[in-house]
Amino acid sequence: MPAHRIVVRSIGTATPAVPTALAEALPFARERLARCLYQAPAVLLDGLAEDQARSIGELLAGTGLETEVSGPGEPVEEGGPELELAVHVGNPARFREVAAEVARFLGCRVSRAVSLLCARPPVVLGRVSPATAEALRARLSPLEAQVDASRTGDAVYDVYVDPDAPELRHRLARLLEDASVEVVPEGPLVAFGVARSTAETLWSRIGADARWQLLDQAFQRMDVVLEEPAAGPDAAAAIVEVTGMLEALVERVSAHAPVVLRDAPARSPRPV
């Protein structure tokens, strides 16, 4: 009885031409195909004879897609639209290469990829699965670029406002206090560690306004700077813990303060 399935495990190294070709060859909507590929693992085809499934699977594997044939009764743990992905270019000298690779991955113009990478935060893709995050990491890590992933369901945000917009700050503060969120009394930071549900309420009430920002903590990167020489063993131990520096180097590096100890690490990494 035809009961075998073809499961897409990851988009792998497939180019944008592959989804386009599949959309023309398979009898379902392009949107469903996109979900299968970018929210993998997912069942692409079902109800096939075993030999047919294996033949199609071999053809798909040749395109760069990571697929497998699932037999009758075998469970498939499917992925979902749980992540947003941002790209941090670690080496500015390789920005052009990173932009070109992001464009290849997304199937867009390089100019569009450049715009995404220059945005703050540089979110390049949303509603994808961990398998897609890993596929993008595999492509970008040789180019000294990192992929930061945020789980949209439990994302945590910081709220910032233009210091020259006191009325907007007051309005944001009132909404946050109504949601039992502690508000910073002054400065551009209004609140730290705001839950997604509260962030969505703020967005629905305030809307798009260039004078305020909701920044996902998973995408925030800040340099770690030593302003003054480390004083004592506790300070030296903290530097080793934060930077991974050899303990023997701490005194020598510390003598050059102020000095950047670590360049733009992800502030709140979320493993996927």
mmCIF file of C-alpha atoms in Angstrom:
data_model
loop_
_atom_site.group_PDB
_atom_site.id
_atom_site.type_symbol
_atom_site.label_atom_id
_atom_site.label_comp_id
_atom_site.label_asym_id
_atom_site.label_seq_id
_atom_site.Cartn_x
_atom_site.Cartn_y
_atom_site.Cartn_z
ATOM 1 C CA MET A 1 0.000 0.000 0.000
ATOM 2 C CA PRO A 2 1.472 3.424 -0.924
ATOM 3 C CA ALA A 3 2.197 4.982 2.464
ATOM 4 C CA HIS A 4 5.734 6.312 2.261
ATOM 5 C CA ARG A 5 6.525 9.977 2.710
ATOM 6 C CA ILE A 6 9.315 12.298 1.665
ATOM 7 C CA VAL A 7 10.395 14.438 4.590
ATOM 8 C CA VAL A 8 12.456 17.607 4.134
ATOM 9 C CA ARG A 9 14.904 17.790 7.022
ATOM 10 C CA SER A 10 16.533 21.087 6.014
ATOM 11 C CA ILE A 11 16.853 23.475 3.112
ATOM 12 C CA GLY A 12 20.543 22.554 3.273
ATOM 13 C CA THR A 13 22.575 24.036 0.413
ATOM 14 C CA ALA A 14 19.698 24.332 -2.062
ATOM 15 C CA THR A 15 19.602 27.508 -4.142
ATOM 16 C CA PRO A 16 16.458 29.649 -4.651
ATOM 17 C CA ALA A 17 16.040 27.991 -8.052
ATOM 18 C CA VAL A 18 15.089 24.734 -6.316
ATOM 19 C CA PRO A 19 11.917 26.046 -4.586
ATOM 20 C CA THR A 20 10.918 27.733 -7.845
ATOM 21 C CA ALA A 21 11.312 24.513 -9.812
ATOM 22 C CA LEU A 22 9.453 22.488 -7.174
ATOM 23 C CA ALA A 23 6.594 24.990 -7.152
ATOM 24 C CA GLU A 24 6.131 24.384 -10.858
ATOM 25 C CA ALA A 25 6.382 20.591 -10.571
ATOM 26 C CA LEU A 26 4.335 19.859 -7.449
ATOM 27 C CA PRO A 27 0.555 20.165 -7.186
ATOM 28 C CA PHE A 28 0.309 22.533 -4.241
ATOM 29 C CA ALA A 29 0.617 26.233 -3.490
ATOM 30 C CA ARG A 30 3.948 28.045 -3.354
ATOM 31 C CA GLU A 31 3.179 29.113 0.229
ATOM 32 C CA ARG A 32 2.918 25.493 1.371
ATOM 33 C CA LEU A 33 6.188 24.678 -0.350
ATOM 34 C CA ALA A 34 7.910 27.590 1.395
ATOM 35 C CA ARG A 35 6.650 26.311 4.749
ATOM 36 C CA CYS A 36 7.992 22.827 4.008
ATOM 37 C CA LEU A 37 11.447 24.121 3.136
ATOM 38 C CA TYR A 38 11.957 26.926 5.662
ATOM 39 C CA GLN A 39 10.036 25.355 8.559
ATOM 40 C CA ALA A 40 11.592 21.908 8.137
ATOM 41 C CA PRO A 41 11.386 19.146 9.185
ATOM 42 C CA ALA A 42 8.170 18.827 7.216
ATOM 43 C CA VAL A 43 6.375 16.262 5.063
ATOM 44 C CA LEU A 44 6.744 17.289 1.431
ATOM 45 C CA LEU A 45 4.969 14.353 -0.269
ATOM 46 C CA ASP A 46 2.847 11.568 1.191
ATOM 47 C CA GLY A 47 1.106 8.407 0.009
ATOM 48 C CA LEU A 48 3.934 7.160 -2.242
ATOM 49 C CA ALA A 49 5.103 3.661 -3.054
ATOM 50 C CA GLU A 50 8.490 2.964 -1.482
ATOM 51 C CA ASP A 51 10.447 2.759 -4.738
ATOM 52 C CA GLN A 52 8.809 5.949 -5.998
ATOM 53 C CA ALA A 53 9.560 7.771 -2.755
ATOM 54 C CA ARG A 54 13.210 6.718 -2.813
ATOM 55 C CA SER A 55 13.663 7.754 -6.442
ATOM 56 C CA ILE A 56 12.196 11.201 -5.781
ATOM 57 C CA GLY A 57 14.224 11.490 -2.580
ATOM 58 C CA GLU A 58 17.464 10.838 -4.475
ATOM 59 C CA LEU A 59 16.579 13.499 -7.039
ATOM 60 C CA LEU A 60 15.823 16.045 -4.323
ATOM 61 C CA ALA A 61 19.039 15.257 -2.463
ATOM 62 C CA GLY A 62 20.936 16.159 -5.620
ATOM 63 C CA THR A 63 19.544 19.692 -5.419
ATOM 64 C CA GLY A 64 21.074 20.336 -2.003
ATOM 65 C CA LEU A 65 17.911 19.703 0.021
ATOM 66 C CA GLU A 66 18.329 17.394 3.006
ATOM 67 C CA THR A 67 15.546 14.804 2.710
ATOM 68 C CA GLU A 68 14.656 11.327 3.896
ATOM 69 C CA VAL A 69 12.033 8.702 3.154
ATOM 70 C CA SER A 70 9.717 7.923 6.046
ATOM 71 C CA GLY A 71 7.958 4.575 6.116
ATOM 72 C CA PRO A 72 4.445 3.627 7.270
ATOM 73 C CA GLY A 73 3.785 4.538 10.890
ATOM 74 C CA GLU A 74 7.105 6.332 11.408
ATOM 75 C CA PRO A 75 6.535 9.534 13.388
ATOM 76 C CA VAL A 76 7.767 12.833 11.957
ATOM 77 C CA GLU A 77 8.543 15.596 14.414
ATOM 78 C CA GLU A 78 7.828 18.640 12.308
ATOM 79 C CA GLY A 79 9.361 22.093 12.712
ATOM 80 C CA GLY A 80 7.511 25.380 12.791
ATOM 81 C CA PRO A 81 7.663 29.172 12.404
ATOM 82 C CA GLU A 82 9.349 29.724 15.764
ATOM 83 C CA LEU A 83 12.456 31.760 14.938
ATOM 84 C CA GLU A 84 13.545 35.116 13.597
ATOM 85 C CA LEU A 85 17.137 35.302 12.325
ATOM 86 C CA ALA A 86 19.546 38.230 12.365
ATOM 87 C CA VAL A 87 23.060 38.269 10.903
ATOM 88 C CA HIS A 88 26.071 39.892 12.569
ATOM 89 C CA VAL A 89 28.991 40.548 10.230
ATOM 90 C CA GLY A 90 32.051 39.881 12.382
ATOM 91 C CA ASN A 91 34.605 41.086 9.858
ATOM 92 C CA PRO A 92 33.587 44.287 8.005
ATOM 93 C CA ALA A 93 36.076 43.447 5.244
ATOM 94 C CA ARG A 94 33.846 40.502 4.290
ATOM 95 C CA PHE A 95 30.574 42.423 4.237
ATOM 96 C CA ARG A 96 30.199 42.148 0.452
ATOM 97 C CA GLU A 97 30.681 38.366 0.586
ATOM 98 C CA VAL A 98 28.160 38.019 3.404
ATOM 99 C CA ALA A 99 25.609 40.154 1.551
ATOM 100 C CA ALA A 100 26.040 38.057 -1.594
ATOM 101 C CA GLU A 101 25.556 34.814 0.359
ATOM 102 C CA VAL A 102 22.483 36.149 2.176
ATOM 103 C CA ALA A 103 21.056 37.179 -1.215
ATOM 104 C CA ARG A 104 21.658 33.649 -2.548
ATOM 105 C CA PHE A 105 19.979 32.126 0.498
ATOM 106 C CA LEU A 106 16.921 34.394 0.296
ATOM 107 C CA GLY A 107 16.699 34.512 -3.488
ATOM 108 C CA CYS A 108 16.763 38.310 -3.536
ATOM 109 C CA ARG A 109 18.913 41.060 -5.028
ATOM 110 C CA VAL A 110 22.215 41.847 -3.294
ATOM 111 C CA SER A 111 20.972 45.413 -2.734
ATOM 112 C CA ARG A 112 18.051 44.014 -0.728
ATOM 113 C CA ALA A 113 20.417 41.846 1.338
ATOM 114 C CA VAL A 114 22.584 44.903 2.028
ATOM 115 C CA SER A 115 19.520 46.802 3.277
ATOM 116 C CA LEU A 116 18.617 43.942 5.623
ATOM 117 C CA LEU A 117 22.163 43.655 6.980
ATOM 118 C CA CYS A 118 22.375 47.403 7.580
ATOM 119 C CA ALA A 119 19.089 47.555 9.478
ATOM 120 C CA ARG A 120 19.057 47.661 13.268
ATOM 121 C CA PRO A 121 18.522 44.903 14.191
ATOM 122 C CA PRO A 122 19.721 43.154 10.991
ATOM 123 C CA VAL A 123 16.835 40.659 10.774
ATOM 124 C CA VAL A 124 17.031 38.769 7.470
ATOM 125 C CA LEU A 125 14.401 36.061 7.868
ATOM 126 C CA GLY A 126 11.403 35.278 10.063
ATOM 127 C CA ARG A 127 8.973 32.436 10.775
ATOM 128 C CA VAL A 128 11.572 29.710 10.209
ATOM 129 C CA SER A 129 12.691 26.582 12.051
ATOM 130 C CA PRO A 130 15.965 25.746 13.836
ATOM 131 C CA ALA A 131 16.961 23.625 10.828
ATOM 132 C CA THR A 132 16.881 26.734 8.635
ATOM 133 C CA ALA A 133 18.913 28.662 11.214
ATOM 134 C CA GLU A 134 21.566 25.954 11.116
ATOM 135 C CA ALA A 135 21.586 25.939 7.309
ATOM 136 C CA LEU A 136 22.196 29.695 7.243
ATOM 137 C CA ARG A 137 24.904 29.400 9.899
ATOM 138 C CA ALA A 138 26.692 26.755 7.835
ATOM 139 C CA ARG A 139 26.792 29.136 4.869
ATOM 140 C CA LEU A 140 27.895 32.226 6.781
ATOM 141 C CA SER A 141 30.331 30.933 9.405
ATOM 142 C CA PRO A 142 33.167 30.549 6.835
ATOM 143 C CA LEU A 143 32.651 34.267 6.097
ATOM 144 C CA GLU A 144 33.101 35.230 9.770
ATOM 145 C CA ALA A 145 29.428 36.111 10.192
ATOM 146 C CA GLN A 146 27.178 34.896 12.994
ATOM 147 C CA VAL A 147 23.475 34.113 12.971
ATOM 148 C CA ASP A 148 21.500 35.204 16.039
ATOM 149 C CA ALA A 149 18.153 33.485 16.556
ATOM 150 C CA SER A 150 15.194 34.676 18.590
ATOM 151 C CA ARG A 151 12.299 32.414 19.543
ATOM 152 C CA THR A 152 9.393 34.683 18.786
ATOM 153 C CA GLY A 153 7.078 33.038 21.305
ATOM 154 C CA ASP A 154 9.243 33.916 24.309
ATOM 155 C CA ALA A 155 11.283 36.856 23.011
ATOM 156 C CA VAL A 156 12.255 39.546 25.520
ATOM 157 C CA TYR A 157 12.538 43.212 24.569
ATOM 158 C CA ASP A 158 14.016 46.482 25.788
ATOM 159 C CA VAL A 159 12.094 49.701 25.162
ATOM 160 C CA TYR A 160 13.912 52.870 24.096
ATOM 161 C CA VAL A 161 12.588 56.344 23.363
ATOM 162 C CA ASP A 162 13.998 59.546 21.902
ATOM 163 C CA PRO A 163 15.061 61.817 24.794
ATOM 164 C CA ASP A 164 13.407 64.710 22.954
ATOM 165 C CA ALA A 165 9.969 63.044 23.100
ATOM 166 C CA PRO A 166 8.872 63.434 26.771
ATOM 167 C CA GLU A 167 5.162 63.026 26.013
ATOM 168 C CA LEU A 168 5.789 59.740 24.203
ATOM 169 C CA ARG A 169 8.013 58.583 27.067
ATOM 170 C CA HIS A 170 5.231 59.351 29.540
ATOM 171 C CA ARG A 171 2.714 57.420 27.444
ATOM 172 C CA LEU A 172 5.029 54.392 27.145
ATOM 173 C CA ALA A 173 5.757 54.489 30.868
ATOM 174 C CA ARG A 174 2.047 54.551 31.711
ATOM 175 C CA LEU A 175 1.315 51.531 29.486
ATOM 176 C CA LEU A 176 4.265 49.607 30.928
ATOM 177 C CA GLU A 177 3.290 50.373 34.514
ATOM 178 C CA ASP A 178 -0.258 49.202 33.757
ATOM 179 C CA ALA A 179 1.361 45.897 32.702
ATOM 180 C CA SER A 180 3.332 45.777 35.995
ATOM 181 C CA VAL A 181 6.658 46.448 34.252
ATOM 182 C CA GLU A 182 9.273 48.457 36.143
ATOM 183 C CA VAL A 183 10.081 51.702 34.322
ATOM 184 C CA VAL A 184 13.456 53.446 34.261
ATOM 185 C CA PRO A 185 12.758 56.998 35.478
ATOM 186 C CA GLU A 186 14.906 58.864 32.923
ATOM 187 C CA GLY A 187 17.125 58.471 29.890
ATOM 188 C CA PRO A 188 16.542 56.749 26.537
ATOM 189 C CA LEU A 189 15.935 53.323 28.132
ATOM 190 C CA VAL A 190 12.331 53.118 29.295
ATOM 191 C CA ALA A 191 12.146 49.466 30.380
ATOM 192 C CA PHE A 192 14.330 46.366 30.351
ATOM 193 C CA GLY A 193 13.257 42.755 29.777
ATOM 194 C CA VAL A 194 9.704 43.299 28.520
ATOM 195 C CA ALA A 195 7.748 40.124 27.669
ATOM 196 C CA ARG A 196 6.507 39.636 24.120
ATOM 197 C CA SER A 197 2.847 39.934 25.109
ATOM 198 C CA THR A 198 3.482 43.360 26.630
ATOM 199 C CA ALA A 199 5.619 44.360 23.647
ATOM 200 C CA GLU A 200 2.735 43.480 21.328
ATOM 201 C CA THR A 201 0.392 45.633 23.440
ATOM 202 C CA LEU A 202 2.790 48.565 23.173
ATOM 203 C CA TRP A 203 3.037 48.139 19.417
ATOM 204 C CA SER A 204 -0.735 47.970 19.017
ATOM 205 C CA ARG A 205 -1.231 51.109 21.130
ATOM 206 C CA ILE A 206 1.718 53.220 19.926
ATOM 207 C CA GLY A 207 2.370 51.871 16.432
ATOM 208 C CA ALA A 208 5.159 52.842 14.050
ATOM 209 C CA ASP A 209 6.961 55.934 15.278
ATOM 210 C CA ALA A 210 10.649 56.662 14.666
ATOM 211 C CA ARG A 211 10.926 58.153 18.161
ATOM 212 C CA TRP A 212 10.729 54.802 19.959
ATOM 213 C CA GLN A 213 12.085 51.280 19.536
ATOM 214 C CA LEU A 214 11.388 47.748 20.708
ATOM 215 C CA LEU A 215 14.710 45.882 20.595
ATOM 216 C CA ASP A 216 14.804 42.097 20.921
ATOM 217 C CA GLN A 217 17.498 41.223 23.461
ATOM 218 C CA ALA A 218 18.580 38.232 21.384
ATOM 219 C CA PHE A 219 19.710 40.604 18.617
ATOM 220 C CA GLN A 220 21.488 43.212 20.736
ATOM 221 C CA ARG A 221 25.300 43.185 20.556
ATOM 222 C CA MET A 222 27.552 45.416 22.606
ATOM 223 C CA ASP A 223 31.316 45.701 22.894
ATOM 224 C CA VAL A 224 32.827 44.673 26.237
ATOM 225 C CA VAL A 225 35.221 47.507 27.154
ATOM 226 C CA LEU A 226 37.644 47.627 30.089
ATOM 227 C CA GLU A 227 37.663 51.286 31.135
ATOM 228 C CA GLU A 228 40.268 50.989 33.916
ATOM 229 C CA PRO A 229 42.996 48.439 34.749
ATOM 230 C CA ALA A 230 41.693 45.338 36.530
ATOM 231 C CA ALA A 231 42.142 45.654 40.276
ATOM 232 C CA GLY A 232 42.636 42.399 42.138
ATOM 233 C CA PRO A 233 42.024 38.704 41.469
ATOM 234 C CA ASP A 234 38.218 39.000 41.349
ATOM 235 C CA ALA A 235 38.366 41.495 38.487
ATOM 236 C CA ALA A 236 40.906 39.347 36.644
ATOM 237 C CA ALA A 237 38.701 36.250 37.100
ATOM 238 C CA ALA A 238 35.682 38.163 35.740
ATOM 239 C CA ILE A 239 37.636 39.150 32.614
ATOM 240 C CA VAL A 240 38.648 35.528 32.036
ATOM 241 C CA GLU A 241 35.046 34.357 32.478
ATOM 242 C CA VAL A 242 33.516 36.957 30.153
ATOM 243 C CA THR A 243 36.120 36.924 27.379
ATOM 244 C CA GLY A 244 37.779 33.506 27.581
ATOM 245 C CA MET A 245 41.138 35.272 27.764
ATOM 246 C CA LEU A 246 44.119 33.375 29.182
ATOM 247 C CA GLU A 247 44.669 34.402 32.792
ATOM 248 C CA ALA A 248 48.352 35.054 32.072
ATOM 249 C CA LEU A 249 47.384 37.804 29.591
ATOM 250 C CA VAL A 250 44.996 39.741 31.834
ATOM 251 C CA GLU A 251 47.609 41.969 33.467
ATOM 252 C CA ARG A 252 49.264 42.850 30.145
ATOM 253 C CA VAL A 253 45.951 43.651 28.415
ATOM 254 C CA SER A 254 44.637 45.508 31.440
ATOM 255 C CA ALA A 255 47.609 47.873 31.341
ATOM 256 C CA HIS A 256 46.308 49.248 28.017
ATOM 257 C CA ALA A 257 42.889 50.281 29.401
ATOM 258 C CA PRO A 258 40.588 51.557 28.074
ATOM 259 C CA VAL A 259 40.579 48.603 25.698
ATOM 260 C CA VAL A 260 37.941 46.515 23.915
ATOM 261 C CA LEU A 261 38.006 43.053 25.482
ATOM 262 C CA ARG A 262 35.400 41.484 23.253
ATOM 263 C CA ASP A 263 33.863 42.763 20.052
ATOM 264 C CA ALA A 264 30.060 42.861 19.971
ATOM 265 C CA PRO A 265 29.087 39.519 21.533
ATOM 266 C CA ALA A 266 25.419 38.544 21.444
ATOM 267 C CA ARG A 267 23.951 39.841 24.700
ATOM 268 C CA SER A 268 21.365 37.141 25.136
ATOM 269 C CA PRO A 269 22.258 34.060 23.075
ATOM 270 C CA ARG A 270 19.425 31.606 22.510
ATOM 271 C CA PRO A 271 20.536 28.123 21.501
ATOM 272 C CA VAL A 272 18.554 26.481 18.699
#
